[in-house]
PDB file of C-alpha atoms in Angstrom:
ATOM      1  CA  MET A 631       3.007  25.389-103.908  1.00 44.00           C
ATOM      2  CA  ALA A 632       0.570  22.959-105.477  1.00 41.00           C
ATOM      3  CA  ALA A 633      -0.051  21.522-102.009  1.00 41.00           C
ATOM      4  CA  ILE A 634      -1.355  24.900-100.874  1.00 44.00           C
ATOM      5  CA  ALA A 635      -4.062  25.069-103.538  1.00 40.00           C
ATOM      6  CA  GLY A 636      -5.870  22.022-102.176  1.00 41.00           C
ATOM      7  CA  ILE A 637      -6.036  23.231 -98.584  1.00 42.00           C
ATOM      8  CA  ALA A 638      -9.596  23.627 -97.342  1.00 49.00           C
ATOM      9  CA  PRO A 639      -9.972  25.772 -94.223  1.00 45.00           C
ATOM     10  CA  ALA A 640     -13.701  25.183 -94.533  1.00 47.00           C
ATOM     11  CA  MET A 641     -12.969  22.082 -92.443  1.00 46.00           C
ATOM     12  CA  ALA A 642     -12.563  24.465 -89.524  1.00 42.00           C
ATOM     13  CA  GLY A 643     -15.164  22.649 -87.482  1.00 44.00           C
ATOM     14  CA  GLN A 644     -12.933  19.593 -87.403  1.00 45.00           C
ATOM     15  CA  GLU A 645      -9.596  19.402 -85.694  1.00 46.00           C
ATOM     16  CA  LYS A 646      -6.752  17.524 -87.293  1.00 48.00           C
ATOM     17  CA  HIS A 647      -3.811  16.751 -85.021  1.00 47.00           C
ATOM     18  CA  THR A 648      -0.737  15.002 -86.308  1.00 46.00           C
ATOM     19  CA  GLY A 649       1.580  15.649 -83.390  1.00 52.00           C
ATOM     20  CA  ALA A 650       2.984  18.697 -81.672  1.00 54.00           C
ATOM     21  CA  TYR A 651       6.175  18.645 -83.712  1.00 50.00           C
ATOM     22  CA  HIS A 652       4.676  17.783 -87.081  1.00 76.00           C
ATOM     23  CA  CYS A 653       5.841  21.145 -88.411  1.00 86.00           C
ATOM     24  CA  ARG A 654       9.511  20.606 -87.776  1.00 81.00           C
ATOM     25  CA  SER A 655      11.548  20.881 -90.929  1.00 80.00           C
ATOM     26  CA  ALA A 656      14.925  19.473 -91.859  1.00 81.00           C
ATOM     27  CA  PRO A 657      17.983  21.709 -92.057  1.00 82.00           C
ATOM     28  CA  GLY A 658      18.226  23.376 -95.420  1.00 84.00           C
ATOM     29  CA  GLU A 659      14.526  23.118 -96.270  1.00 87.00           C
ATOM     30  CA  THR A 660      13.081  26.366 -97.543  1.00 92.00           C
ATOM     31  CA  ARG A 661       9.978  27.742 -95.849  1.00 92.00           C
ATOM     32  CA  LEU A 662       7.103  29.040 -97.893  1.00 94.00           C
ATOM     33  CA  PRO A 663       6.613  32.775 -97.479  1.00 95.00           C
ATOM     34  CA  ALA A 664       3.834  33.690 -95.027  1.00 96.00           C
ATOM     35  CA  GLU A 665       2.301  35.689 -97.861  1.00 96.00           C
ATOM     36  CA  THR A 666       1.554  32.398 -99.666  1.00 94.00           C
ATOM     37  CA  ILE A 667      -0.559  31.255 -96.723  1.00 95.00           C
ATOM     38  CA  ARG A 668      -2.304  34.651 -96.613  1.00 96.00           C
ATOM     39  CA  GLN A 669      -3.100  34.553-100.344  1.00 94.00           C
ATOM     40  CA  THR A 670      -4.471  31.024-100.082  1.00 91.00           C
ATOM     41  CA  LEU A 671      -6.818  31.937 -97.241  1.00 94.00           C
ATOM     42  CA  GLU A 672      -7.915  35.160 -98.927  1.00 94.00           C
ATOM     43  CA  GLY A 673      -8.566  33.230-102.135  1.00 92.00           C
ATOM     44  CA  LEU A 674     -10.933  31.011-100.136  1.00 90.00           C
ATOM     45  CA  GLY A 675     -12.853  34.019 -98.826  1.00 93.00           C
ATOM     46  CA  TYR A 676     -11.142  34.586 -95.479  1.00 95.00           C
ATOM     47  CA  ARG A 677      -9.913  37.882 -94.044  1.00 96.00           C
ATOM     48  CA  VAL A 678      -6.601  37.120 -92.336  1.00 97.00           C
ATOM     49  CA  ASP A 679      -6.083  38.782 -88.968  1.00 96.00           C
ATOM     50  CA  ARG A 680      -2.562  37.490 -88.395  1.00 96.00           C
ATOM     51  CA  ILE A 681       0.009  34.917 -89.371  1.00 97.00           C
ATOM     52  CA  ARG A 682       2.856  33.935 -87.087  1.00 96.00           C
ATOM     53  CA  MET A 683       5.216  31.046 -86.425  1.00 94.00           C
ATOM     54  CA  ASP A 684       4.271  28.851 -83.463  1.00 91.00           C
ATOM     55  CA  ASP A 685       5.966  25.534 -82.625  1.00 88.00           C
ATOM     56  CA  GLY A 686       7.442  25.499 -86.116  1.00 90.00           C
ATOM     57  CA  CYS A 687       4.068  25.897 -87.859  1.00 93.00           C
ATOM     58  CA  TYR A 688       2.520  28.875 -89.544  1.00 95.00           C
ATOM     59  CA  GLU A 689      -0.494  29.753 -87.416  1.00 96.00           C
ATOM     60  CA  ALA A 690      -3.117  31.945 -89.028  1.00 97.00           C
ATOM     61  CA  ARG A 691      -6.214  33.520 -87.548  1.00 97.00           C
ATOM     62  CA  ALA A 692      -8.884  34.464 -90.011  1.00 97.00           C
ATOM     63  CA  VAL A 693     -12.589  35.244 -90.370  1.00 96.00           C
ATOM     64  CA  ASN A 694     -14.863  34.262 -93.245  1.00 91.00           C
ATOM     65  CA  ASP A 695     -17.504  36.478 -94.866  1.00 88.00           C
ATOM     66  CA  SER A 696     -20.111  35.191 -92.387  1.00 90.00           C
ATOM     67  CA  GLY A 697     -17.970  36.302 -89.452  1.00 92.00           C
ATOM     68  CA  ILE A 698     -16.925  32.806 -88.394  1.00 92.00           C
ATOM     69  CA  PRO A 699     -13.408  32.962 -86.898  1.00 95.00           C
ATOM     70  CA  ILE A 700     -10.955  30.129 -87.484  1.00 95.00           C
ATOM     71  CA  GLU A 701      -7.425  29.236 -86.485  1.00 95.00           C
ATOM     72  CA  VAL A 702      -5.389  27.137 -88.877  1.00 95.00           C
ATOM     73  CA  ARG A 703      -1.878  25.736 -88.780  1.00 95.00           C
ATOM     74  CA  TYR A 704       0.187  24.914 -91.854  1.00 94.00           C
ATOM     75  CA  HIS A 705       3.477  23.110 -92.330  1.00 93.00           C
ATOM     76  CA  PRO A 706       5.982  25.844 -93.248  1.00 94.00           C
ATOM     77  CA  VAL A 707       7.675  23.873 -96.049  1.00 93.00           C
ATOM     78  CA  THR A 708       4.911  21.791 -97.646  1.00 91.00           C
ATOM     79  CA  GLY A 709       1.927  24.061 -96.969  1.00 92.00           C
ATOM     80  CA  GLU A 710       0.038  21.042 -95.611  1.00 90.00           C
ATOM     81  CA  LEU A 711      -2.887  21.833 -93.326  1.00 89.00           C
ATOM     82  CA  VAL A 712      -1.901  20.535 -89.886  1.00 92.00           C
ATOM     83  CA  ARG A 713      -4.854  21.753 -87.834  1.00 92.00           C
ATOM     84  CA  ALA A 714      -8.032  23.720 -88.400  1.00 92.00           C
ATOM     85  CA  ARG A 715     -10.493  24.738 -85.714  1.00 92.00           C
ATOM     86  CA  LEU A 716     -13.109  27.306 -84.910  1.00 92.00           C
ATOM     87  CA  ARG A 717     -11.954  30.122 -82.645  1.00 85.00           C
ATOM     88  CA  SER A 718     -14.163  31.213 -79.813  1.00 76.00           C
TER      89      SER A 718
END
């Protein structure tokens, strides 16, 4: 969970792509609970609209206190930020 603490969704204006299947996990790996992703985003000042699995990643939609909407994707095992972008 230490990897989650350093995630910075404030980078939402930049997009980070590491491949469509970057979120695939090996058999037997344990996924982080979605609640961990929610708590991380809320701790950074975001209101989370939803979290779901998409292409093996956790995909979260959230809005900051200024009303700026973002979409972020996290690796389900490591909590690594895979992609962050502004939502329109």
